[in-house]
């Protein structure tokens, strides 16, 4: 019988070990990989004694599905605009108390009250950027590019694309002259055909690995987010980034508090902390994505502030469209992307 | 006392094998609308679309190629290791197992350093004035990754079965005038068949279901059945279709296991490890 008691004891110990401590001394954050400067989390720990644990995901869709299906609990999430829109619709986010987040005033008006979360009831902008082409300017000596270059046979096996459905389909739609939020079946079918055609000349579909690979000159062209592009250009002087002529996507990631979190107060404090000028500065310089904070922008050195990758011109900005949650049509996007990947 | 352990085992099977399979079947045969589940065969009719059949076909072909290569490399290696005059066999066996202490993901990532456009091999090639070759992101790279990862699973069972062969039988054959070739064909090969079949099973099964190797070394371009299931569960969240795919995959694996088992039975060997049944 002693053996059984021993077994039970072990089981109990394991179960205790699995239980999460809930003493208000820690917060959990779910975010893109390499998207929050560890240094600021350390500062927060020093200032408040609250430890913020950051788990990462590769794409917003992955995160959404994990949260939607339950089984994981986080207090805070950093996600893309259209995913936030969807999470609001599906009641996965808590309403924010903006009185708790005083630094919200520091955020540039152009990033407030956007369609996906009007009046910022559920999310506070975190960072923003565009989608464009990262290219090797030593080989491709051009100032303006069209999306068509990513379909050019000349660059066979010299192109990287992201491995997510939304970005690939959106830029294909843009190439064809449609909106990034197209729902029309015929137009989507056209985009699918283009993507299948493109697959033959692509070297690989990657996610974060694109950064390292481009810095190491593994390819000449890549689909890239502006912040990542800036990071790559710092690492490899031959690289440059443009927003193609046809226009592109302008994205804005926000931070929100998940419904399942019981620590709204602590989480709000952390969001407030993120919006602080010194913290925003540390963060944007590390992650390279553009800041949403007007005070941070003022404080940035000229070389970053005036960099057209970090802060595109008004003209470029106007050419870009924001993603919307397309509801059930997104399922079509998923099927299209699955079939593109399954094709030879 | 023994009964309690038996019950804990049964409990384990129910929780971790039986319940999940029931759930997979439940999801596979249903569709969801407005949070309501209803019976449907749509998932299966989608599985049998040409495009997904191609994915299954590709997975099986790559896994078979991988198994064949593993066998062609693994058998001679096992043979040399089992040789009674071979001094370093235990050391070599140890070396064979050492890489398996490391995480498979890391081992696969290591190939990038070697195969990349600016990797080790291409560095040597360009140093010698030759043209660079792109090794990564194609079918060959995937097969290479699979063979590298699964080779020990082929070598070890064959080695075991070869080691078990009674040397007196071979000596008897030699006394009766059989040459080395004849001994191999008539004695060693038939007696090692059980090891071969168990090696084939143990390589084929992980190869046909693998998704991380094809994802990394294939650059996401060559979708195998494992990738498709991963995509449905983690990316698109269509668990119903994912479960339908899993059911078909289970059936395929059972079929192949059955074939391998049949081959083994014919050679009346009783000790067949690594089988599902």
XYZ file of C-alpha atoms in Angstrom, chain A:
344
model
C 0.000 0.000 0.000
C 2.889 2.325 0.657
C 3.678 2.324 -3.017
C 0.205 3.550 -3.846
C 0.489 6.325 -1.298
C 3.799 7.225 -2.816
C 2.266 7.345 -6.295
C -0.592 9.495 -5.087
C 1.853 11.831 -3.400
C 3.780 12.239 -6.639
C 0.581 12.869 -8.576
C -0.498 15.518 -6.085
C 2.903 17.172 -6.265
C 2.735 17.227 -10.061
C -0.736 18.753 -9.943
C 0.409 21.422 -7.507
C 3.343 22.125 -9.774
C 0.976 22.606 -12.700
C -1.193 25.119 -10.906
C -0.400 28.722 -11.704
C 0.513 31.063 -8.954
C -1.997 33.831 -8.755
C -0.615 36.267 -6.257
C -0.690 39.358 -8.478
C 3.079 39.294 -8.658
C 3.221 38.254 -12.265
C 1.546 38.979 -15.551
C 1.556 36.925 -18.695
C 1.873 38.500 -22.093
C 1.298 36.825 -25.439
C 3.069 38.510 -28.304
C 4.905 38.133 -31.603
C 8.425 36.770 -31.329
C 11.084 39.387 -30.657
C 8.460 42.092 -30.290
C 8.986 43.321 -26.733
C 12.343 44.459 -25.440
C 13.306 42.215 -22.509
C 15.032 45.217 -20.942
C 11.742 47.034 -20.365
C 10.269 43.961 -18.700
C 13.264 43.962 -16.356
C 12.721 47.649 -15.622
C 9.084 46.958 -14.865
C 10.090 44.224 -12.458
C 12.470 46.565 -10.689
C 9.883 49.317 -10.430
C 6.857 47.323 -9.354
C 8.024 43.861 -8.382
C 5.695 42.370 -10.973
C 7.275 39.882 -13.299
C 5.930 39.901 -16.843
C 6.308 36.567 -18.590
C 6.262 36.857 -22.344
C 5.241 33.944 -24.562
C 5.485 34.309 -28.303
C 3.622 33.261 -31.425
C 4.527 33.387 -35.099
C 1.352 34.838 -36.574
C -1.660 36.568 -35.084
C -3.914 33.889 -36.549
C -2.106 31.182 -34.576
C -2.586 33.154 -31.393
C -6.234 33.811 -32.131
C -6.948 30.126 -32.687
C -5.197 29.112 -29.484
C -7.125 31.674 -27.462
C -10.410 30.935 -29.168
C -10.089 27.212 -28.498
C -9.259 27.880 -24.879
C -6.747 25.956 -22.883
C -4.297 28.816 -22.561
C -4.574 31.775 -20.274
C -2.828 35.049 -20.736
C -3.473 38.440 -19.228
C -2.354 40.550 -22.141
C -2.082 40.076 -25.861
C -0.373 42.045 -28.595
C -2.077 41.316 -31.888
C -2.733 42.722 -35.348
C -5.549 45.138 -36.088
C -7.892 42.736 -37.858
C -7.368 40.039 -35.225
C -8.238 42.544 -32.500
C -11.345 43.440 -34.489
C -12.286 39.784 -34.592
C -11.556 39.217 -30.914
C -13.753 42.182 -30.023
C -16.561 40.729 -32.135
C -16.196 37.383 -30.441
C -16.028 38.873 -26.999
C -12.517 37.723 -26.154
C -11.202 41.075 -24.895
C -12.050 43.090 -21.804
C -13.106 46.679 -22.018
C -10.293 48.986 -20.981
C -10.499 51.652 -18.360
C -8.686 54.519 -20.070
C -8.595 56.469 -16.809
C -6.145 53.847 -15.588
C -4.031 54.352 -18.683
C -3.149 58.027 -18.383
C -0.329 57.819 -20.913
C -2.861 57.002 -23.599
C -2.864 60.763 -24.293
C 0.698 60.498 -25.583
C -0.413 58.379 -28.484
C -0.563 60.078 -31.851
C -4.131 60.878 -32.870
C -3.732 59.257 -36.242
C -3.489 55.853 -34.530
C -6.442 56.381 -32.257
C -10.075 55.645 -33.032
C -9.347 53.500 -36.045
C -12.106 51.390 -37.530
C -11.022 48.125 -35.969
C -11.460 49.451 -32.448
C -13.279 52.759 -32.574
C -12.776 54.848 -29.418
C -10.080 52.376 -28.324
C -12.419 50.632 -25.972
C -10.515 47.382 -26.085
C -6.996 48.034 -27.242
C -4.179 50.535 -27.048
C -1.941 50.906 -30.114
C 1.474 49.334 -29.621
C 3.404 49.684 -32.868
C 2.736 50.121 -36.551
C 4.323 49.596 -39.903
C 3.823 48.696 -43.520
C 4.328 45.663 -45.728
C 6.761 46.046 -48.583
C 9.655 44.552 -50.456
C 13.076 44.162 -48.912
C 15.602 43.951 -51.729
C 19.286 43.920 -52.465
C 19.977 47.317 -54.037
C 23.364 46.255 -55.361
C 21.650 43.872 -57.773
C 18.271 45.517 -58.213
C 19.154 49.123 -58.881
C 15.775 50.759 -58.666
C 14.046 53.261 -56.467
C 10.519 52.141 -57.160
C 9.326 48.608 -57.439
C 6.103 46.984 -58.450
C 4.743 43.856 -56.777
C 5.315 42.234 -60.172
C 9.003 41.870 -59.362
C 8.075 39.096 -56.939
C 6.696 37.203 -59.948
C 9.734 37.852 -62.180
C 11.318 34.635 -63.503
C 14.651 36.431 -63.512
C 14.745 36.133 -59.727
C 13.840 32.466 -59.543
C 14.882 30.974 -56.186
C 15.931 34.401 -54.987
C 12.663 35.353 -53.294
C 11.353 34.754 -49.775
C 7.711 35.161 -48.870
C 5.950 35.103 -45.502
C 4.224 31.873 -44.610
C 0.882 33.377 -43.685
C -2.312 33.553 -45.661
C -3.371 37.142 -45.155
C -0.219 38.991 -46.223
C 0.430 36.863 -49.286
C -3.121 37.097 -50.565
C -3.344 40.812 -49.757
C -0.275 41.772 -51.755
C -1.400 39.580 -54.639
C -4.724 41.396 -54.629
C -2.853 44.697 -54.620
C -0.758 43.536 -57.559
C -3.958 42.779 -59.432
C -5.273 46.220 -58.538
C -7.837 45.174 -55.956
C -8.310 46.081 -52.318
C -6.543 44.128 -49.562
C -9.975 43.465 -48.093
C -11.449 41.845 -51.190
C -14.264 39.386 -50.537
C -15.256 38.687 -54.120
C -14.827 35.019 -55.080
C -13.711 35.679 -58.632
C -11.004 38.108 -57.600
C -9.814 35.750 -54.888
C -9.668 32.918 -57.407
C -7.520 35.134 -59.621
C -5.203 35.813 -56.686
C -4.945 32.104 -55.983
C -3.840 31.408 -59.537
C -1.205 34.116 -59.273
C 0.097 32.676 -56.008
C 0.337 29.187 -57.488
C 2.235 30.646 -60.429
C 4.539 32.459 -58.044
C 5.217 29.363 -55.969
C 7.474 27.956 -58.710
C 9.986 30.766 -58.354
C 9.918 31.190 -54.576
C 12.906 29.955 -52.601
C 10.948 29.437 -49.393
C 8.003 30.540 -47.290
C 9.393 31.625 -43.924
C 8.386 33.723 -40.966
C 10.919 35.359 -38.646
C 13.750 33.476 -40.326
C 13.498 35.922 -43.251
C 15.460 38.468 -41.232
C 18.558 36.355 -40.685
C 18.427 34.931 -44.165
C 18.225 38.316 -45.851
C 21.058 39.695 -43.737
C 23.144 36.717 -44.860
C 22.363 37.438 -48.520
C 20.500 34.175 -48.995
C 18.112 35.865 -51.423
C 17.628 39.120 -53.325
C 13.998 39.884 -52.592
C 11.658 39.296 -49.696
C 8.237 40.289 -48.557
C 8.901 42.141 -45.325
C 7.340 44.236 -42.573
C 8.865 47.681 -42.347
C 10.277 47.182 -38.863
C 11.934 43.921 -39.787
C 13.234 45.588 -42.921
C 14.822 48.347 -40.874
C 16.450 45.723 -38.674
C 17.806 43.951 -41.765
C 19.079 47.177 -43.334
C 21.038 47.854 -40.154
C 22.611 44.423 -40.431
C 23.311 44.463 -44.153
C 24.041 47.757 -45.891
C 23.145 46.358 -49.323
C 19.497 46.049 -48.428
C 16.728 48.557 -48.968
C 12.979 48.594 -48.539
C 10.187 50.088 -50.630
C 6.438 50.210 -50.550
C 5.547 49.135 -54.089
C 3.767 51.462 -56.515
C 0.446 49.637 -56.369
C 0.171 50.361 -52.661
C 0.220 48.004 -49.758
C -0.999 47.312 -46.263
C -0.540 49.595 -43.296
C -0.861 47.622 -40.076
C -1.138 48.594 -36.504
C -0.722 46.227 -33.618
C -2.503 46.860 -30.371
C -2.310 45.530 -26.864
C -5.421 44.392 -25.060
C -6.502 42.527 -21.939
C -7.994 39.090 -22.462
C -11.367 38.171 -21.007
C -9.903 35.280 -19.070
C -7.527 37.536 -17.139
C -8.422 38.312 -13.555
C -5.788 40.997 -13.244
C -7.270 43.911 -15.090
C -5.768 46.483 -12.777
C -2.226 45.194 -12.996
C -2.569 44.701 -16.727
C -3.807 48.268 -17.218
C -0.826 49.519 -15.245
C 1.482 47.608 -17.511
C -0.162 49.074 -20.615
C 0.250 52.507 -19.100
C 3.908 51.703 -18.474
C 4.372 50.686 -22.124
C 3.025 54.061 -23.246
C 5.580 55.960 -21.157
C 8.048 57.993 -23.188
C 11.318 56.480 -21.919
C 9.926 52.958 -22.177
C 8.521 53.519 -25.658
C 11.891 54.831 -26.732
C 13.755 51.778 -25.423
C 11.226 49.519 -27.052
C 11.049 51.053 -30.499
C 14.818 51.229 -30.792
C 15.035 47.550 -29.996
C 12.194 46.125 -32.048
C 12.631 48.620 -34.925
C 8.896 48.862 -35.549
C 7.520 52.379 -35.737
C 6.231 53.974 -32.579
C 2.667 55.159 -32.062
C 3.754 57.582 -29.364
C 4.207 61.210 -30.415
C 6.568 62.017 -27.551
C 8.736 59.048 -28.422
C 8.855 60.132 -32.054
C 10.032 63.599 -31.023
C 12.748 62.143 -28.867
C 14.092 59.761 -31.512
C 17.380 60.666 -33.208
C 17.039 62.164 -36.684
C 18.596 59.198 -38.449
C 15.670 57.044 -37.358
C 12.923 59.656 -37.452
C 13.803 60.748 -40.985
C 14.332 57.202 -42.217
C 11.682 56.480 -44.832
C 11.428 52.864 -43.707
C 10.666 53.874 -40.140
C 8.407 56.767 -41.020
C 7.138 56.633 -44.621
C 6.218 59.803 -46.462
C 2.664 61.044 -46.374
C 2.309 59.930 -50.006
C 3.396 56.377 -49.224
C 1.200 56.304 -46.183
C -1.850 57.241 -48.251
C -1.235 54.375 -50.669
C -1.598 51.851 -47.885
C -4.773 50.194 -46.711
C -5.564 48.747 -43.315
C -6.775 45.132 -42.988
C -10.266 44.447 -41.772
C -11.694 41.375 -40.227
C -13.511 39.734 -43.094
C -15.567 37.366 -40.972
C -16.342 34.125 -42.726
C -14.514 35.180 -45.872
C -11.266 34.659 -43.986
C -12.028 30.949 -44.081
C -11.864 31.238 -47.849
C -8.494 32.921 -47.505
C -7.337 29.959 -45.441
C -8.562 27.425 -47.971
C -6.885 29.343 -50.797
C -3.611 29.462 -48.933
C -3.777 25.773 -47.989
C -4.366 24.877 -51.610
C -1.510 27.080 -52.790
C 0.813 25.294 -50.365
C -0.512 21.870 -51.343
C 0.059 22.529 -55.045
C 3.262 21.187 -56.637
